[in-house]
């Protein structure tokens, strides 16, 4: 309709490019690519076409990183740098790709791939080759942040603490330091070190009360406190605590993720009980896990991230373990139908057959 109503409008190509970028930001790469190709074909000499060509090349690299294809990611990255070496948006593109390496999914398809090394290399390339770019300042901070990430993942607590102290000292006045600390806390959480994460969240709250990540840090502290109750076996007040969490952070965009994390703790404990042969304890925890996941599905807005998808998937797993096969089929089918690109959609499809 937009194209039909404004076929000769001089701003149409720019508008289409803006829509394509929105698709890309939303990780709807097929839709983005289709629109980029349309711009390249119909407006080949326009500035929008030049930007579209760079974005297509960037998406190719990001796609290979996501799929765990290290060889093709590197080959396409090298080609991108050569093909667009004088493009004004190249530093931004390099920064974006480095970020993808830094935060790409940790799964079996990425095993043995040192993504931090790739990210660090690209950040340093920005610093050295584009010293006047606005991304240099960010890249310098991110190099120091990666120096913290590596020992966190390897389990070297002492080295991680030393690297954090150095980062804080080197970038004490940097406007993005609170955000970097938040990323480090998240990395601690993802590595199963909740207390270390909580300490940094509290540091952000106390030392940077006006910074952007403060509300996220407060939410995460509350979430960790609830998970700690579950881990210690004192979960009698967990449902009340979840009620308070939802009430206190009802308009927070990350609330769904925080509640799902609580459900994941029950989910984890359920499988631990099952592996120990404690069937009654396993059933109790599967029931608690599905109760929390159902709150994500029924009470909280659908997340733009994969949180809602995972709530359905984890619920389906729990229903299957509880012998509620029809409910499990319903939820697995929801995953397959609505999120076919989800990392475990194949598993959901397979388990539908198992449930039948």
Short mmCIF file of C-alpha atoms in Angstrom, two decimals:
data_model
loop_
_atom_site.label_atom_id
_atom_site.label_comp_id
_atom_site.label_asym_id
_atom_site.label_seq_id
_atom_site.Cartn_x
_atom_site.Cartn_y
_atom_site.Cartn_z
CA UNK A 1 0.00 0.00 0.00
CA UNK A 2 2.85 2.39 0.82
CA UNK A 3 4.52 1.71 -2.54
CA UNK A 4 1.22 1.96 -4.42
CA UNK A 5 0.28 5.27 -2.81
CA UNK A 6 3.70 6.95 -3.20
CA UNK A 7 5.34 5.41 -6.31
CA UNK A 8 7.02 8.67 -7.40
CA UNK A 9 7.74 10.12 -4.00
CA UNK A 10 11.43 11.08 -3.68
CA UNK A 11 11.48 9.78 -0.11
CA UNK A 12 10.12 6.31 -0.93
CA UNK A 13 13.48 4.60 -1.28
CA UNK A 14 14.62 6.02 2.07
CA UNK A 15 11.36 4.91 3.69
CA UNK A 16 11.76 1.37 2.31
CA UNK A 17 15.32 1.28 3.60
CA UNK A 18 14.09 2.33 7.06
CA UNK A 19 11.52 -0.48 7.05
CA UNK A 20 14.15 -3.00 5.95
CA UNK A 21 16.41 -1.91 8.80
CA UNK A 22 13.54 -2.33 11.25
CA UNK A 23 13.09 -5.89 9.98
CA UNK A 24 16.83 -6.47 10.47
CA UNK A 25 16.81 -5.06 14.00
CA UNK A 26 13.93 -7.41 14.77
CA UNK A 27 16.02 -10.30 13.35
CA UNK A 28 13.48 -10.91 10.59
CA UNK A 29 16.26 -11.44 8.10
CA UNK A 30 14.20 -12.93 5.26
CA UNK A 31 11.83 -9.96 5.16
CA UNK A 32 14.74 -7.54 5.45
CA UNK A 33 16.66 -9.22 2.62
CA UNK A 34 13.61 -9.15 0.34
CA UNK A 35 13.17 -5.42 0.84
CA UNK A 36 16.89 -4.70 0.50
CA UNK A 37 16.92 -6.61 -2.81
CA UNK A 38 13.97 -4.55 -4.01
CA UNK A 39 15.87 -1.33 -3.24
CA UNK A 40 19.01 -2.63 -4.99
CA UNK A 41 17.05 -3.57 -8.11
CA UNK A 42 14.78 -0.53 -8.42
CA UNK A 43 17.07 2.23 -7.12
CA UNK A 44 20.61 0.93 -7.89
CA UNK A 45 22.28 4.36 -7.95
CA UNK A 46 20.69 5.75 -4.79
CA UNK A 47 22.39 6.23 -1.40
CA UNK A 48 19.79 3.83 0.00
CA UNK A 49 21.03 1.11 -2.39
CA UNK A 50 24.58 1.60 -1.16
CA UNK A 51 23.41 1.19 2.44
CA UNK A 52 21.23 -1.78 1.49
CA UNK A 53 24.18 -3.57 -0.12
CA UNK A 54 26.23 -3.17 3.05
CA UNK A 55 23.35 -4.39 5.19
CA UNK A 56 22.85 -7.50 3.04
CA UNK A 57 26.55 -8.32 3.41
CA UNK A 58 26.31 -7.73 7.17
CA UNK A 59 23.28 -10.04 7.49
CA UNK A 60 25.16 -12.79 5.69
CA UNK A 61 27.97 -12.60 8.25
CA UNK A 62 25.56 -12.46 11.19
CA UNK A 63 23.67 -15.47 9.84
CA UNK A 64 26.86 -17.54 9.61
CA UNK A 65 27.83 -16.54 13.16
CA UNK A 66 24.39 -17.61 14.42
CA UNK A 67 24.64 -20.96 12.66
CA UNK A 68 28.13 -21.64 14.07
CA UNK A 69 29.78 -21.59 10.63
CA UNK A 70 33.14 -20.05 11.53
CA UNK A 71 34.76 -20.52 8.10
CA UNK A 72 32.04 -18.84 6.04
CA UNK A 73 31.55 -16.10 8.65
CA UNK A 74 35.23 -15.18 8.35
CA UNK A 75 35.23 -15.39 4.53
CA UNK A 76 32.14 -13.20 4.18
CA UNK A 77 33.48 -10.76 6.77
CA UNK A 78 36.76 -10.35 4.86
CA UNK A 79 34.82 -9.82 1.62
CA UNK A 80 32.58 -7.22 3.28
CA UNK A 81 35.59 -5.22 4.46
CA UNK A 82 37.08 -5.21 0.95
CA UNK A 83 33.83 -4.45 -0.90
CA UNK A 84 32.80 -1.59 1.41
CA UNK A 85 36.17 -0.33 2.62
CA UNK A 86 35.29 3.33 1.96
CA UNK A 87 31.65 3.18 3.07
CA UNK A 88 30.79 5.72 5.76
CA UNK A 89 28.76 3.14 7.70
CA UNK A 90 31.50 0.50 7.77
CA UNK A 91 32.70 1.24 11.37
CA UNK A 92 29.11 0.84 12.63
CA UNK A 93 28.80 -2.43 10.70
CA UNK A 94 32.07 -3.75 12.13
CA UNK A 95 30.95 -2.82 15.64
CA UNK A 96 27.64 -4.60 15.09
CA UNK A 97 29.37 -7.78 13.89
CA UNK A 98 31.81 -7.72 16.82
CA UNK A 99 28.82 -7.49 19.16
CA UNK A 100 27.24 -10.54 17.51
CA UNK A 101 30.45 -12.52 18.07
CA UNK A 102 30.50 -11.34 21.68
CA UNK A 103 26.92 -12.38 22.48
CA UNK A 104 26.17 -15.18 20.01
CA UNK A 105 24.28 -18.18 21.34
CA UNK A 106 26.23 -20.59 23.50
CA UNK A 107 25.25 -24.00 22.15
CA UNK A 108 26.80 -27.14 20.73
CA UNK A 109 27.12 -25.59 17.27
CA UNK A 110 29.53 -22.98 18.73
CA UNK A 111 31.76 -25.35 20.68
CA UNK A 112 35.47 -24.92 20.05
CA UNK A 113 34.97 -21.49 18.50
CA UNK A 114 36.71 -18.64 20.31
CA UNK A 115 34.19 -15.91 19.52
CA UNK A 116 35.77 -13.52 22.01
CA UNK A 117 38.99 -13.63 20.00
CA UNK A 118 37.02 -12.70 16.86
CA UNK A 119 35.18 -9.88 18.63
CA UNK A 120 38.37 -8.48 20.15
CA UNK A 121 40.07 -8.53 16.75
CA UNK A 122 37.25 -6.53 15.13
CA UNK A 123 37.08 -4.01 17.98
CA UNK A 124 40.83 -3.46 17.63
CA UNK A 125 40.42 -3.10 13.87
CA UNK A 126 37.95 -0.24 14.48
CA UNK A 127 40.34 1.42 16.94
CA UNK A 128 43.34 1.20 14.61
CA UNK A 129 41.78 1.85 11.19
CA UNK A 130 39.00 4.30 12.04
CA UNK A 131 40.45 6.47 14.82
CA UNK A 132 38.01 9.33 14.08
CA UNK A 133 34.92 7.14 14.23
CA UNK A 134 32.40 7.57 17.03
CA UNK A 135 32.66 3.80 17.59
CA UNK A 136 36.30 3.92 18.74
CA UNK A 137 35.35 4.97 22.25
CA UNK A 138 32.86 2.10 22.53
CA UNK A 139 35.27 -0.40 21.03
CA UNK A 140 37.99 0.43 23.57
CA UNK A 141 35.60 -0.21 26.44
CA UNK A 142 34.37 -3.43 24.84
CA UNK A 143 37.91 -4.80 24.49
CA UNK A 144 38.35 -4.39 28.24
CA UNK A 145 34.94 -5.98 28.84
CA UNK A 146 35.92 -9.04 26.80
CA UNK A 147 39.02 -9.31 28.97
CA UNK A 148 36.55 -9.88 31.84
CA UNK A 149 34.25 -12.25 29.95
CA UNK A 150 36.95 -14.78 29.11
CA UNK A 151 38.02 -15.59 32.71
CA UNK A 152 34.38 -15.63 33.83
CA UNK A 153 33.61 -18.39 31.34
CA UNK A 154 36.81 -20.27 32.14
CA UNK A 155 36.00 -20.12 35.87
CA UNK A 156 39.03 -18.03 36.87
CA UNK A 157 37.41 -15.87 39.56
CA UNK A 158 40.63 -14.11 40.56
CA UNK A 159 41.55 -13.07 37.04
CA UNK A 160 37.98 -11.92 36.40
CA UNK A 161 38.03 -9.73 39.53
CA UNK A 162 41.40 -8.23 38.51
CA UNK A 163 40.07 -7.47 35.02
CA UNK A 164 36.92 -5.83 36.45
CA UNK A 165 38.99 -3.60 38.75
CA UNK A 166 41.17 -2.56 35.80
CA UNK A 167 38.14 -1.82 33.63
CA UNK A 168 36.56 0.37 36.33
CA UNK A 169 39.85 2.22 36.89
CA UNK A 170 40.55 2.75 33.18
CA UNK A 171 37.02 3.92 32.31
CA UNK A 172 35.90 5.50 35.58
CA UNK A 173 34.28 8.48 33.85
CA UNK A 174 33.01 6.67 30.79
CA UNK A 175 29.30 7.16 30.18
CA UNK A 176 28.90 3.52 29.10
CA UNK A 177 30.66 1.99 32.12
CA UNK A 178 27.43 1.14 34.01
CA UNK A 179 26.14 -0.69 30.92
CA UNK A 180 29.44 -2.58 30.63
CA UNK A 181 29.20 -3.60 34.28
CA UNK A 182 25.64 -4.77 33.68
CA UNK A 183 26.84 -6.93 30.78
CA UNK A 184 29.49 -8.43 33.06
CA UNK A 185 26.88 -9.19 35.71
CA UNK A 186 24.72 -10.89 33.07
CA UNK A 187 27.72 -12.93 31.96
CA UNK A 188 28.25 -14.04 35.56
CA UNK A 189 24.59 -15.12 35.72
CA UNK A 190 24.80 -17.04 32.46
CA UNK A 191 27.86 -18.80 33.85
CA UNK A 192 25.94 -19.86 36.96
CA UNK A 193 27.63 -17.40 39.35
CA UNK A 194 24.59 -15.62 40.77
CA UNK A 195 26.23 -14.13 43.86
CA UNK A 196 28.98 -12.48 41.80
CA UNK A 197 26.31 -11.15 39.46
CA UNK A 198 24.27 -9.82 42.37
CA UNK A 199 27.31 -7.98 43.74
CA UNK A 200 27.81 -6.10 40.48
CA UNK A 201 24.09 -5.34 40.11
CA UNK A 202 24.19 -3.80 43.59
CA UNK A 203 27.32 -1.86 42.67
CA UNK A 204 25.45 -0.32 39.72
CA UNK A 205 22.46 0.56 41.93
CA UNK A 206 24.61 2.19 44.59
CA UNK A 207 27.29 3.91 42.50
CA UNK A 208 25.38 4.80 39.33
CA UNK A 209 21.81 5.51 40.52
CA UNK A 210 20.97 7.67 37.49
CA UNK A 211 22.35 5.32 34.84
CA UNK A 212 20.30 3.49 32.22
CA UNK A 213 20.74 -0.08 33.56
CA UNK A 214 19.70 0.70 37.16
CA UNK A 215 16.10 -0.51 36.79
CA UNK A 216 17.30 -3.69 35.07
CA UNK A 217 19.79 -4.24 37.91
CA UNK A 218 17.05 -3.84 40.53
CA UNK A 219 14.88 -6.38 38.72
CA UNK A 220 17.76 -8.84 38.49
CA UNK A 221 18.63 -8.51 42.19
CA UNK A 222 15.00 -9.29 43.08
CA UNK A 223 15.04 -12.28 40.72
CA UNK A 224 18.31 -13.65 42.16
CA UNK A 225 16.88 -13.34 45.69
CA UNK A 226 13.93 -15.53 44.66
CA UNK A 227 16.19 -18.08 42.96
CA UNK A 228 18.31 -18.18 46.12
CA UNK A 229 15.20 -19.07 48.15
CA UNK A 230 14.57 -22.00 45.82
CA UNK A 231 18.20 -23.16 45.91
CA UNK A 232 18.27 -23.10 49.72
CA UNK A 233 15.04 -25.11 49.94
CA UNK A 234 13.16 -22.18 51.49
CA UNK A 235 10.65 -21.83 48.70
CA UNK A 236 7.49 -21.54 50.79
CA UNK A 237 7.36 -17.81 50.13
CA UNK A 238 8.40 -18.00 46.46
CA UNK A 239 4.92 -17.48 45.00
CA UNK A 240 4.39 -14.42 47.21
CA UNK A 241 7.80 -13.11 46.15
CA UNK A 242 6.90 -13.65 42.47
CA UNK A 243 3.64 -11.73 43.04
CA UNK A 244 5.67 -8.84 44.49
CA UNK A 245 8.16 -9.02 41.60
CA UNK A 246 5.38 -8.77 39.02
CA UNK A 247 3.67 -5.94 40.93
CA UNK A 248 6.87 -3.95 41.49
CA UNK A 249 8.15 -4.29 37.92
CA UNK A 250 4.87 -4.64 36.02
CA UNK A 251 5.93 -2.28 33.22
CA UNK A 252 9.55 -3.46 32.94
CA UNK A 253 10.38 -4.89 29.49
CA UNK A 254 12.58 -7.62 31.03
CA UNK A 255 10.01 -8.85 33.55
CA UNK A 256 9.11 -11.92 31.48
CA UNK A 257 12.75 -12.96 31.29
CA UNK A 258 13.16 -12.58 35.07
CA UNK A 259 10.08 -14.67 35.87
CA UNK A 260 11.08 -17.34 33.37
CA UNK A 261 14.49 -17.59 35.06
CA UNK A 262 12.69 -18.51 38.28
CA UNK A 263 10.78 -21.20 36.42
CA UNK A 264 14.04 -22.49 34.97
CA UNK A 265 15.39 -23.00 38.49
CA UNK A 266 12.50 -25.33 39.32
CA UNK A 267 12.97 -26.98 35.91
CA UNK A 268 16.66 -27.59 36.66
CA UNK A 269 15.91 -28.98 40.13
CA UNK A 270 13.23 -31.27 38.68
CA UNK A 271 15.71 -32.95 36.35
CA UNK A 272 18.29 -33.20 39.13
CA UNK A 273 15.72 -35.02 41.28
CA UNK A 274 14.75 -37.25 38.38
CA UNK A 275 18.38 -38.19 37.71
CA UNK A 276 18.75 -39.09 41.39
CA UNK A 277 15.69 -41.38 41.17
CA UNK A 278 13.60 -39.10 43.40
CA UNK A 279 10.41 -39.25 41.34
CA UNK A 280 8.13 -37.51 43.84
CA UNK A 281 10.53 -34.60 44.18
CA UNK A 282 10.90 -34.41 40.40
CA UNK A 283 7.12 -34.26 39.87
CA UNK A 284 6.79 -31.56 42.53
CA UNK A 285 9.41 -29.40 40.85
CA UNK A 286 8.05 -29.99 37.33
CA UNK A 287 4.67 -28.83 38.63
CA UNK A 288 6.20 -25.72 40.20
CA UNK A 289 8.18 -25.00 37.00
CA UNK A 290 5.13 -25.19 34.77
CA UNK A 291 3.15 -22.98 37.19
CA UNK A 292 5.77 -20.23 36.86
CA UNK A 293 6.10 -20.65 33.07
CA UNK A 294 2.31 -20.45 32.71
CA UNK A 295 2.42 -17.07 34.46
CA UNK A 296 4.83 -15.84 31.80
CA UNK A 297 2.47 -17.06 29.09
CA UNK A 298 -0.85 -15.93 30.57
CA UNK A 299 -0.07 -12.87 32.69
CA UNK A 300 2.81 -11.11 30.97
CA UNK A 301 2.97 -9.47 27.51
CA UNK A 302 4.50 -11.57 24.74
CA UNK A 303 8.22 -10.89 24.73
CA UNK A 304 10.02 -9.61 21.64
CA UNK A 305 12.90 -11.87 22.63
CA UNK A 306 12.63 -15.66 22.83
CA UNK A 307 11.30 -15.56 26.41
CA UNK A 308 7.68 -16.37 25.50
CA UNK A 309 8.85 -19.09 23.11
CA UNK A 310 10.95 -20.69 25.83
CA UNK A 311 8.07 -20.46 28.32
CA UNK A 312 5.95 -22.57 25.95
CA UNK A 313 8.79 -25.00 25.27
CA UNK A 314 9.71 -25.49 28.95
CA UNK A 315 6.01 -25.87 29.83
CA UNK A 316 5.64 -28.55 27.16
CA UNK A 317 8.64 -30.43 28.55
CA UNK A 318 7.18 -30.27 32.05
CA UNK A 319 3.71 -31.41 30.92
CA UNK A 320 5.32 -34.34 29.11
CA UNK A 321 7.29 -35.32 32.22
CA UNK A 322 4.06 -35.12 34.23
CA UNK A 323 2.27 -37.40 31.78
CA UNK A 324 -0.06 -34.65 30.54
CA UNK A 325 0.59 -35.50 26.90
CA UNK A 326 -2.29 -33.63 25.25
CA UNK A 327 -1.23 -30.41 26.96
CA UNK A 328 2.39 -31.07 25.98
CA UNK A 329 1.36 -31.58 22.34
CA UNK A 330 -0.59 -28.31 22.37
CA UNK A 331 2.41 -26.35 23.63
CA UNK A 332 4.99 -28.07 21.43
CA UNK A 333 2.74 -27.39 18.42
CA UNK A 334 2.53 -23.71 19.41
CA UNK A 335 6.34 -23.53 19.27
CA UNK A 336 6.49 -25.27 15.88
CA UNK A 337 3.71 -23.13 14.35
CA UNK A 338 4.61 -19.71 15.73
CA UNK A 339 8.39 -19.89 16.08
CA UNK A 340 9.72 -22.33 13.43
CA UNK A 341 13.19 -20.73 13.57
CA UNK A 342 13.54 -21.26 17.33
CA UNK A 343 16.71 -23.21 18.15
CA UNK A 344 14.74 -26.15 19.55
CA UNK A 345 11.74 -26.11 17.19
CA UNK A 346 13.09 -29.35 15.69
CA UNK A 347 12.99 -30.91 19.16
CA UNK A 348 9.42 -29.73 19.70
CA UNK A 349 8.38 -31.32 16.38
CA UNK A 350 10.05 -34.61 17.32
CA UNK A 351 8.52 -34.67 20.81
CA UNK A 352 5.02 -34.13 19.41
CA UNK A 353 5.42 -37.55 17.82
CA UNK A 354 6.77 -38.98 21.07
CA UNK A 355 3.76 -37.63 22.99
CA UNK A 356 1.32 -39.17 20.50
#
